[in-house]
Coordinates of C-alpha atoms in Angstrom, one line a residue:
M1 CA 27.1 -22.7 -80.5
A2 CA 25.4 -19.8 -78.9
N3 CA 24.4 -21.8 -75.8
E4 CA 28.1 -23.2 -75.5
K5 CA 29.4 -19.5 -75.6
E6 CA 26.9 -18.5 -72.9
K7 CA 27.8 -21.4 -70.7
F8 CA 31.5 -20.5 -71.2
I9 CA 30.8 -16.9 -70.2
D10 CA 28.8 -18.1 -67.2
E11 CA 31.7 -20.3 -66.1
I12 CA 34.3 -17.5 -66.5
V13 CA 32.1 -15.1 -64.5
E14 CA 31.7 -17.7 -61.7
L15 CA 35.5 -18.2 -61.5
I16 CA 36.4 -14.4 -61.4
G17 CA 34.1 -13.9 -58.4
G18 CA 30.7 -13.3 -60.0
K19 CA 29.2 -10.2 -61.8
N20 CA 29.6 -8.0 -58.7
N21 CA 33.4 -8.5 -58.9
I22 CA 33.6 -7.1 -62.4
Q23 CA 34.2 -3.4 -62.8
S24 CA 34.4 -3.3 -66.6
A25 CA 35.5 -5.3 -69.7
T26 CA 37.0 -4.8 -73.0
N27 CA 39.1 -6.9 -75.4
C28 CA 42.1 -6.7 -77.8
M29 CA 42.8 -9.1 -80.6
T30 CA 43.2 -12.2 -78.7
R31 CA 42.3 -11.4 -75.0
M32 CA 39.2 -10.6 -73.0
R33 CA 40.5 -7.8 -70.6
I34 CA 38.5 -7.6 -67.4
R35 CA 38.9 -5.0 -64.8
I36 CA 38.5 -6.9 -61.4
K37 CA 37.4 -5.3 -58.2
D38 CA 38.7 -7.9 -55.8
E39 CA 41.7 -9.9 -57.3
S40 CA 41.8 -12.3 -54.4
S41 CA 38.3 -13.7 -55.5
V42 CA 39.5 -14.8 -58.8
D43 CA 40.2 -18.6 -59.4
V44 CA 43.1 -18.3 -61.9
K45 CA 43.8 -22.0 -61.8
G46 CA 40.1 -22.7 -62.5
L47 CA 40.2 -20.3 -65.5
K48 CA 43.4 -22.1 -66.8
E49 CA 41.6 -25.4 -66.7
L50 CA 38.6 -24.2 -69.0
N51 CA 38.6 -25.6 -72.3
D52 CA 39.4 -22.9 -75.0
V53 CA 41.2 -20.7 -72.4
M54 CA 44.7 -20.5 -73.8
G55 CA 46.2 -18.5 -71.1
V56 CA 45.6 -16.1 -68.2
V57 CA 47.6 -13.0 -67.4
Q58 CA 47.3 -11.0 -64.2
A59 CA 48.3 -7.4 -64.9
E60 CA 46.5 -4.1 -64.7
T61 CA 43.5 -6.0 -66.0
L62 CA 42.7 -9.7 -65.8
Q63 CA 43.6 -11.0 -69.4
I64 CA 42.0 -14.1 -70.5
I65 CA 43.6 -15.4 -73.7
V66 CA 40.9 -17.0 -76.0
G67 CA 42.3 -16.3 -79.4
P68 CA 41.6 -13.8 -82.4
G69 CA 37.9 -13.2 -83.2
K70 CA 36.7 -15.1 -80.3
A71 CA 38.0 -12.5 -77.8
K72 CA 35.6 -9.9 -79.3
K73 CA 32.6 -12.1 -79.6
L74 CA 32.9 -13.3 -75.9
T75 CA 33.5 -9.9 -74.6
D76 CA 30.4 -8.6 -76.4
L77 CA 28.4 -11.5 -74.9
L78 CA 29.7 -10.8 -71.4
L79 CA 28.7 -7.1 -71.7
E80 CA 25.3 -7.9 -73.0
R81 CA 24.5 -10.9 -70.7
Y82 CA 25.7 -9.4 -67.4
N83 CA 25.1 -5.7 -68.2
V84 CA 28.9 -5.0 -67.7
S85 CA 30.3 -1.7 -68.7
S86 CA 32.8 -1.6 -71.5
E87 CA 36.1 0.1 -70.4
D88 CA 38.1 0.8 -73.2
S89 CA 36.3 -19.4 -84.6
Q90 CA 37.4 -21.5 -81.8
T91 CA 41.0 -21.1 -81.8
E92 CA 43.2 -23.6 -79.9
M93 CA 46.9 -23.5 -80.0
T94 CA 46.9 -27.3 -79.4
G95 CA 44.4 -30.1 -78.9
N96 CA 46.1 -30.9 -75.6
Q97 CA 45.2 -28.8 -72.6
T98 CA 48.3 -29.7 -70.8
V99 CA 50.4 -28.4 -73.5
T100 CA 48.7 -25.1 -73.6
E101 CA 49.2 -24.8 -69.9
D102 CA 52.9 -25.1 -70.5
W103 CA 53.4 -21.9 -72.3
Q104 CA 50.8 -19.9 -70.4
E105 CA 52.2 -20.9 -67.0
N106 CA 55.7 -20.1 -68.3
K107 CA 54.3 -16.6 -69.2
A108 CA 52.6 -16.1 -65.9
S109 CA 55.8 -16.9 -63.9
I110 CA 57.9 -14.6 -66.0
K111 CA 55.4 -11.8 -65.7
Q112 CA 55.1 -12.2 -61.9
K113 CA 58.9 -11.6 -61.7
Q114 CA 58.8 -8.3 -63.5
K115 CA 58.4 -5.1 -61.6
K116 CA 55.9 -2.7 -63.0
G117 CA 57.7 0.8 -62.8
K118 CA 56.1 4.1 -63.6
L119 CA 57.5 4.1 -67.0
K120 CA 56.0 0.7 -67.8
S121 CA 52.6 1.7 -66.3
A122 CA 52.7 4.9 -68.3
L123 CA 53.4 2.9 -71.6
E124 CA 50.6 0.5 -70.8
T125 CA 48.3 3.4 -70.4
I126 CA 49.1 4.8 -73.7
G127 CA 48.7 1.3 -75.3
G128 CA 45.4 1.1 -73.7
I129 CA 44.2 4.1 -75.5
F130 CA 45.0 2.6 -79.0
I131 CA 44.1 -1.0 -78.3
P132 CA 40.3 -0.5 -78.6
M133 CA 41.1 1.1 -82.1
I134 CA 43.1 -1.7 -83.6
P135 CA 40.1 -3.3 -85.5
A136 CA 39.3 0.1 -87.1
I137 CA 43.0 0.8 -87.8
I138 CA 43.3 -2.6 -89.4
A139 CA 40.1 -2.3 -91.6
A140 CA 40.9 1.3 -92.6
G141 CA 44.4 0.4 -93.7
I142 CA 43.3 -2.6 -95.7
F143 CA 40.7 -0.4 -97.5
N144 CA 43.1 2.3 -98.1
G145 CA 45.6 -0.1 -99.5
F146 CA 43.2 -1.6 -101.9
S147 CA 42.0 1.8 -102.9
S148 CA 45.6 2.8 -103.8
L149 CA 46.1 -0.6 -105.7
I150 CA 42.9 0.0 -107.9
G151 CA 44.0 3.5 -108.5
T152 CA 47.5 2.3 -109.6
L153 CA 45.8 -0.3 -111.9
Q154 CA 43.6 2.3 -113.2
G155 CA 46.5 4.5 -114.1
E156 CA 48.1 1.7 -116.1
G157 CA 44.9 1.1 -117.9
T158 CA 44.4 -2.4 -116.4
L159 CA 41.1 -1.6 -114.6
T160 CA 38.7 0.9 -116.4
G161 CA 35.1 2.0 -116.2
D162 CA 32.8 3.4 -113.6
F163 CA 32.5 0.3 -111.6
W164 CA 36.2 0.3 -110.6
E165 CA 36.1 4.1 -110.0
A166 CA 33.1 3.7 -107.7
T167 CA 34.9 0.8 -105.9
R168 CA 38.0 2.7 -105.5
L169 CA 36.0 5.7 -104.1
L170 CA 34.0 3.5 -101.7
F171 CA 37.3 1.8 -100.3
S172 CA 38.8 5.3 -99.9
L173 CA 35.8 6.4 -98.0
I174 CA 35.9 3.6 -95.7
G175 CA 39.5 4.2 -95.0
T176 CA 39.5 8.0 -94.5
G177 CA 36.3 7.6 -92.5
F178 CA 38.5 6.5 -89.7
L179 CA 42.0 7.6 -90.4
G180 CA 40.7 11.1 -91.4
Y181 CA 39.4 11.5 -87.9
F182 CA 42.0 9.5 -86.0
S183 CA 42.7 12.4 -83.7
I184 CA 38.9 12.5 -82.5
F185 CA 38.8 8.8 -81.7
T186 CA 42.2 9.1 -79.8
G187 CA 40.7 12.0 -77.8
I188 CA 37.7 9.9 -76.8
N189 CA 39.6 6.9 -75.8
A190 CA 42.1 9.0 -74.0
A191 CA 39.4 10.6 -71.9
K192 CA 37.9 7.1 -71.2
R193 CA 41.4 6.2 -69.9
F194 CA 42.0 9.4 -68.0
G195 CA 38.5 9.5 -66.5
A196 CA 37.3 12.5 -68.4
T197 CA 34.0 13.0 -70.3
E198 CA 34.5 11.2 -73.6
A199 CA 32.7 13.7 -75.7
L200 CA 35.0 16.5 -74.4
G201 CA 38.1 14.3 -75.1
G202 CA 36.7 13.9 -78.6
M203 CA 36.3 17.6 -78.9
I204 CA 40.0 18.1 -78.0
G205 CA 40.8 15.7 -80.8
A206 CA 38.6 17.6 -83.3
I207 CA 40.0 21.0 -82.2
S208 CA 43.4 19.7 -83.2
I209 CA 42.3 19.3 -87.0
A210 CA 39.9 22.1 -87.1
S211 CA 40.4 24.8 -89.9
P212 CA 39.8 27.8 -87.6
L213 CA 43.3 26.9 -86.1
V214 CA 44.8 28.4 -89.2
E215 CA 42.9 31.8 -88.9
L216 CA 43.9 31.9 -85.2
S217 CA 47.6 31.0 -86.0
Q218 CA 47.6 33.9 -88.6
L219 CA 46.1 36.2 -86.2
F220 CA 48.9 35.8 -83.6
G221 CA 51.6 35.5 -86.4
L222 CA 52.3 31.8 -85.9
Y223 CA 51.5 30.6 -89.4
D224 CA 54.0 30.1 -92.2
A225 CA 52.1 30.7 -95.4
D226 CA 55.1 29.6 -97.5
E227 CA 55.7 26.4 -95.6
P228 CA 52.4 25.7 -93.6
L229 CA 53.9 22.4 -92.1
N230 CA 56.6 24.6 -90.5
S231 CA 54.0 26.7 -88.8
I232 CA 54.2 27.1 -85.0
L233 CA 50.5 26.4 -85.0
T234 CA 48.4 24.8 -87.7
T235 CA 45.9 21.9 -88.1
G236 CA 47.5 18.7 -86.9
K237 CA 50.4 20.3 -85.1
G238 CA 51.4 18.1 -82.3
G239 CA 49.6 15.1 -83.7
I240 CA 48.5 12.3 -81.5
I241 CA 51.0 13.1 -78.7
G242 CA 49.4 16.5 -78.4
V243 CA 45.9 15.2 -78.2
I244 CA 46.7 12.7 -75.4
F245 CA 48.5 15.2 -73.3
G246 CA 45.7 17.7 -74.0
V247 CA 43.0 15.2 -72.9
F248 CA 45.2 14.4 -69.8
I249 CA 45.0 18.2 -68.9
L250 CA 41.3 18.1 -69.5
A251 CA 40.7 15.2 -67.2
K252 CA 42.6 16.9 -64.4
L253 CA 40.8 20.2 -64.8
E254 CA 37.4 18.7 -65.1
K255 CA 37.8 16.7 -62.0
M256 CA 39.0 19.9 -60.1
I257 CA 36.3 22.1 -61.4
R258 CA 33.5 19.6 -60.8
K259 CA 34.5 19.5 -57.0
R260 CA 34.0 23.2 -56.8
V261 CA 30.8 23.7 -58.8
P262 CA 27.4 23.4 -57.2
D263 CA 25.6 20.4 -58.4
V264 CA 22.7 22.6 -60.0
L265 CA 25.4 24.4 -62.2
D266 CA 27.5 21.3 -62.8
L267 CA 26.1 20.5 -66.3
I268 CA 26.7 24.0 -67.6
V269 CA 29.7 25.3 -65.8
T270 CA 32.0 22.3 -65.7
P271 CA 32.2 21.5 -69.3
V272 CA 32.3 25.2 -70.4
A273 CA 35.1 26.2 -68.0
T274 CA 36.9 22.9 -68.6
L275 CA 37.0 23.4 -72.3
L276 CA 37.8 27.1 -72.1
I277 CA 41.0 26.6 -70.0
T278 CA 41.9 23.3 -71.7
V279 CA 41.5 24.7 -75.1
A280 CA 43.6 27.8 -74.5
L281 CA 46.4 25.8 -73.0
F282 CA 46.0 23.2 -75.7
V283 CA 46.3 25.6 -78.6
F284 CA 48.9 27.9 -77.5
I285 CA 51.2 25.7 -75.4
I286 CA 50.6 22.0 -75.8
M287 CA 50.3 21.8 -79.6
P288 CA 53.3 23.9 -80.4
I289 CA 55.5 22.0 -78.0
S290 CA 54.0 18.7 -79.0
G291 CA 54.7 19.7 -82.6
I292 CA 58.3 20.4 -82.0
F293 CA 58.6 17.0 -80.3
S294 CA 56.8 15.2 -83.1
D295 CA 59.0 16.9 -85.7
W296 CA 62.1 16.0 -83.8
L297 CA 60.9 12.4 -83.4
V298 CA 59.9 12.0 -87.0
S299 CA 63.3 13.5 -88.1
G300 CA 65.1 11.2 -85.8
L301 CA 63.3 8.2 -87.2
S302 CA 63.7 9.2 -90.8
I303 CA 67.5 9.0 -90.1
I304 CA 67.3 5.5 -88.7
I305 CA 64.3 4.0 -90.5
G306 CA 63.8 6.1 -93.6
S307 CA 67.5 6.5 -94.4
D308 CA 68.6 6.8 -98.1
N309 CA 71.9 5.1 -97.1
T310 CA 71.4 1.4 -97.8
I311 CA 74.1 0.4 -95.2
V312 CA 72.3 2.3 -92.4
S313 CA 68.9 0.9 -93.4
I314 CA 70.2 -2.7 -93.3
I315 CA 71.9 -2.2 -89.8
S316 CA 68.9 -0.4 -88.4
G317 CA 66.5 -2.9 -89.7
Y318 CA 68.6 -5.8 -88.3
I319 CA 68.9 -4.2 -84.8
L320 CA 65.2 -3.3 -84.5
S321 CA 63.9 -6.7 -85.4
A322 CA 66.5 -8.5 -83.3
V323 CA 65.7 -6.6 -80.1
F324 CA 61.9 -6.2 -80.5
L325 CA 60.9 -9.4 -78.6
P326 CA 63.2 -8.6 -75.6
M327 CA 61.3 -5.2 -75.5
V328 CA 58.0 -7.2 -75.5
L329 CA 59.2 -9.4 -72.8
L330 CA 60.0 -6.1 -70.6
G331 CA 56.7 -4.6 -71.5
L332 CA 58.3 -1.7 -73.3
H333 CA 56.7 -2.4 -76.7
H334 CA 53.7 -0.3 -75.6
G335 CA 55.8 2.8 -76.1
L336 CA 56.0 2.0 -79.7
I337 CA 52.4 2.5 -80.5
P338 CA 52.4 6.3 -80.3
I339 CA 55.4 6.1 -82.9
Y340 CA 53.1 4.1 -85.2
A341 CA 50.4 6.6 -84.7
I342 CA 52.7 9.6 -85.3
Q343 CA 54.1 8.0 -88.5
L344 CA 50.4 7.2 -89.8
D345 CA 49.4 10.8 -88.9
V346 CA 52.5 12.6 -90.4
L347 CA 53.7 10.3 -93.1
G348 CA 50.4 8.5 -94.1
G349 CA 52.0 5.0 -93.4
V350 CA 53.9 3.1 -90.9
S351 CA 57.4 1.9 -91.8
L352 CA 58.4 0.7 -88.3
F353 CA 55.7 -1.9 -87.9
P354 CA 56.7 -4.1 -90.9
V355 CA 60.3 -4.2 -89.6
L356 CA 59.3 -5.3 -86.0
A357 CA 56.8 -7.9 -87.4
M358 CA 59.7 -9.9 -88.7
A359 CA 60.6 -10.8 -84.9
G360 CA 57.6 -13.3 -84.8
A361 CA 58.7 -14.9 -88.1
G362 CA 62.3 -15.6 -86.5
Q363 CA 60.6 -17.4 -83.8
V364 CA 58.9 -19.6 -86.4
G365 CA 62.1 -20.4 -88.0
A366 CA 63.8 -21.2 -84.7
S367 CA 60.8 -23.4 -83.6
I368 CA 61.0 -25.4 -86.8
A369 CA 64.7 -26.0 -86.2
I370 CA 63.9 -27.1 -82.7
Y371 CA 61.1 -29.4 -84.0
L372 CA 63.5 -31.2 -86.3
I373 CA 66.1 -31.7 -83.3
C374 CA 63.3 -33.0 -81.1
K375 CA 62.5 -35.7 -83.7
K376 CA 66.1 -36.9 -83.5
V377 CA 66.4 -36.8 -79.8
G378 CA 62.9 -38.2 -79.2
N379 CA 61.4 -35.3 -77.3
H380 CA 57.8 -35.8 -78.0
R381 CA 56.3 -33.4 -75.7
M382 CA 58.3 -30.5 -77.1
K383 CA 57.2 -31.7 -80.7
Q384 CA 53.6 -31.5 -79.6
I385 CA 53.9 -28.0 -78.3
I386 CA 55.6 -26.8 -81.4
A387 CA 53.2 -28.6 -83.8
G388 CA 50.3 -26.9 -82.1
A389 CA 51.7 -23.5 -81.8
L390 CA 53.4 -23.1 -85.3
P391 CA 50.1 -22.3 -87.3
A392 CA 49.3 -19.6 -84.8
G393 CA 52.9 -18.2 -85.1
I394 CA 52.8 -18.2 -88.9
L395 CA 49.4 -16.2 -88.5
G396 CA 51.1 -13.7 -86.2
I397 CA 50.1 -14.9 -82.7
G398 CA 53.6 -15.6 -81.2
E399 CA 53.0 -16.0 -77.5
P400 CA 52.7 -19.9 -77.5
L401 CA 56.0 -20.2 -79.4
I402 CA 57.8 -17.7 -77.2
Y403 CA 56.6 -18.8 -73.8
G404 CA 56.2 -22.5 -74.8
V405 CA 59.3 -23.1 -76.8
T406 CA 62.1 -20.5 -77.4
L407 CA 62.1 -18.7 -74.1
P408 CA 62.1 -21.7 -71.7
L409 CA 65.0 -23.2 -73.6
G410 CA 66.9 -19.9 -73.3
K411 CA 69.3 -19.8 -76.4
P412 CA 66.7 -20.2 -79.1
F413 CA 65.0 -17.0 -77.9
I414 CA 68.2 -15.2 -78.8
T415 CA 69.0 -17.1 -82.0
A416 CA 65.3 -16.5 -83.2
G417 CA 66.0 -12.8 -82.8
L418 CA 69.3 -12.8 -84.5
G419 CA 67.6 -14.7 -87.4
A420 CA 64.7 -12.3 -87.5
G421 CA 67.1 -9.5 -88.0
F422 CA 67.9 -10.5 -91.5
G423 CA 64.2 -10.2 -92.4
G424 CA 64.1 -6.9 -90.8
A425 CA 67.2 -5.7 -92.6
Y426 CA 65.6 -6.6 -96.0
V427 CA 62.2 -5.0 -95.1
M428 CA 64.0 -1.8 -94.2
M429 CA 66.2 -1.8 -97.2
M430 CA 63.2 -2.2 -99.4
Q431 CA 61.5 0.6 -97.5
V432 CA 58.2 -1.4 -96.9
M433 CA 55.5 0.8 -95.5
A434 CA 52.3 -0.4 -94.0
N435 CA 48.8 1.5 -94.2
A436 CA 48.1 0.6 -90.5
W437 CA 49.4 -1.8 -87.8
G438 CA 47.9 -4.8 -86.3
P439 CA 48.8 -8.6 -86.1
S440 CA 52.0 -9.7 -87.6
G441 CA 52.8 -12.8 -89.6
L442 CA 51.2 -13.5 -93.0
V443 CA 47.8 -12.0 -92.0
A444 CA 49.4 -8.6 -92.1
V445 CA 50.2 -8.7 -95.9
P446 CA 46.9 -6.8 -96.7
L447 CA 48.0 -4.0 -94.4
M448 CA 51.0 -3.3 -96.6
Q449 CA 51.1 -0.8 -99.2
A450 CA 50.2 -2.4 -102.6
D451 CA 53.7 -2.2 -104.2
K452 CA 55.4 -3.4 -101.0
M453 CA 53.3 -6.4 -100.2
I454 CA 55.7 -8.9 -102.1
H455 CA 58.7 -7.4 -100.2
Y456 CA 57.0 -8.0 -96.8
V457 CA 56.3 -11.6 -97.8
I458 CA 60.0 -12.0 -98.9
G459 CA 61.1 -10.5 -95.6
I460 CA 59.0 -12.9 -93.6
F461 CA 60.6 -15.9 -95.4
I462 CA 64.1 -14.5 -94.9
A463 CA 63.3 -14.3 -91.2
Y464 CA 62.0 -17.9 -91.2
I465 CA 65.3 -19.0 -92.8
G466 CA 67.4 -16.8 -90.6
G467 CA 65.8 -18.1 -87.5
F468 CA 66.1 -21.7 -88.7
I469 CA 69.8 -21.5 -89.8
I470 CA 71.1 -19.7 -86.7
T471 CA 69.1 -21.9 -84.2
R472 CA 70.3 -25.1 -86.1
L473 CA 73.9 -23.9 -85.9
F474 CA 74.0 -22.9 -82.2
I475 CA 71.3 -25.2 -80.5
K476 CA 72.8 -28.7 -79.6
K477 CA 70.8 -31.9 -79.1
E478 CA 71.4 -31.9 -75.4
D479 CA 69.9 -28.5 -75.1
V480 CA 66.6 -29.9 -76.4
A481 CA 66.7 -33.6 -75.2
N482 CA 65.5 -33.0 -71.6
A483 CA 63.5 -29.8 -72.2

């Protein structure tokens, strides 16, 4: 297996123009993300024809879709085997390479027609800060969830003894080991993204949660002892937004100062001067302003997402789930990642993610309806695509269903969203909260808070049924016969 993977990596490197054409590489859950020096040297068609390559997307980075788990292993092998710098199970959607090409080519053609504006680029940059942290976010969320579950069962007397207490504390230690220092990791990744020294970026994140902030705030009369969270300046004020913006300023200053400092003094003067100026701006301007923005955002979201009014919850849950995939199609979903992070930072959980996760479930239900229609009209090609892509869709990887089935057909993409809305409405109504965010579908169940897992599962099945029924009602045989 190792030799096969090495051969696979060698083929990829050859097709992308060789080692010298690689600037850096990283990965997300399903994709190898390779930053290319000369895009004209990349043989995209050749990459698509490789076995186990499920898709190729040309965006800010060259994205080679190979599936969950495999993306990380192959990227690590690329970094090690070719000494490439890191920038920021064999899974096949079908047993037929031609079928796989259908959805990936559909996606490529759609993406090529989209214009990348400044807003979209900015959202992609923000998304790029958090993507490398997703494995840790998922792991920390799962361990925190199980720690909470064990604690609940201990309180009920179901679990007793030192073993379970030690297990609870161990799980809590793993969870807080990342989430407790989320700001620091954000600072490091933001620095990497903006071109600053990573350790300095981590220091900005650390400063945002450091206890001396309280003393500094008290000294300048910015601290509210009665309501610490209402202070103009306190630990965590401004949250993730503040850290990202602070590191952005850090990167600009560091580059500007480094240009003006003699080489012999660079190692001492540049970091000291950069930090002094950045931290002064960060503490007294960026954190307070970001804090106000974060408070407004959380308050606004609480009206829509955390409303005690059942009718408001149902309507907002339905709309959010129904429109999420069109947002993904337009590349606007990257803008939701900071909202997840803010909720996790401020509320200790994410209520928006479980609602949006219903969108993929609606695609599953719609695809099942189309599959049954295909059986009646004899469209064996579409049946094969759906049969191969459905397991992945159920597990939360929706691209094959979206780009291979519902989007090319047109109307099912809409009916799937309308059906998904019912699942979103239920999840919002039951106030389902996740300990983290990550893949959707059934694999996201362990990410949910212990007492809400069952409601998340119910929501998924409601979205399946909703997507199925609405698609079955509005899609005619002739819509599928010649697809």
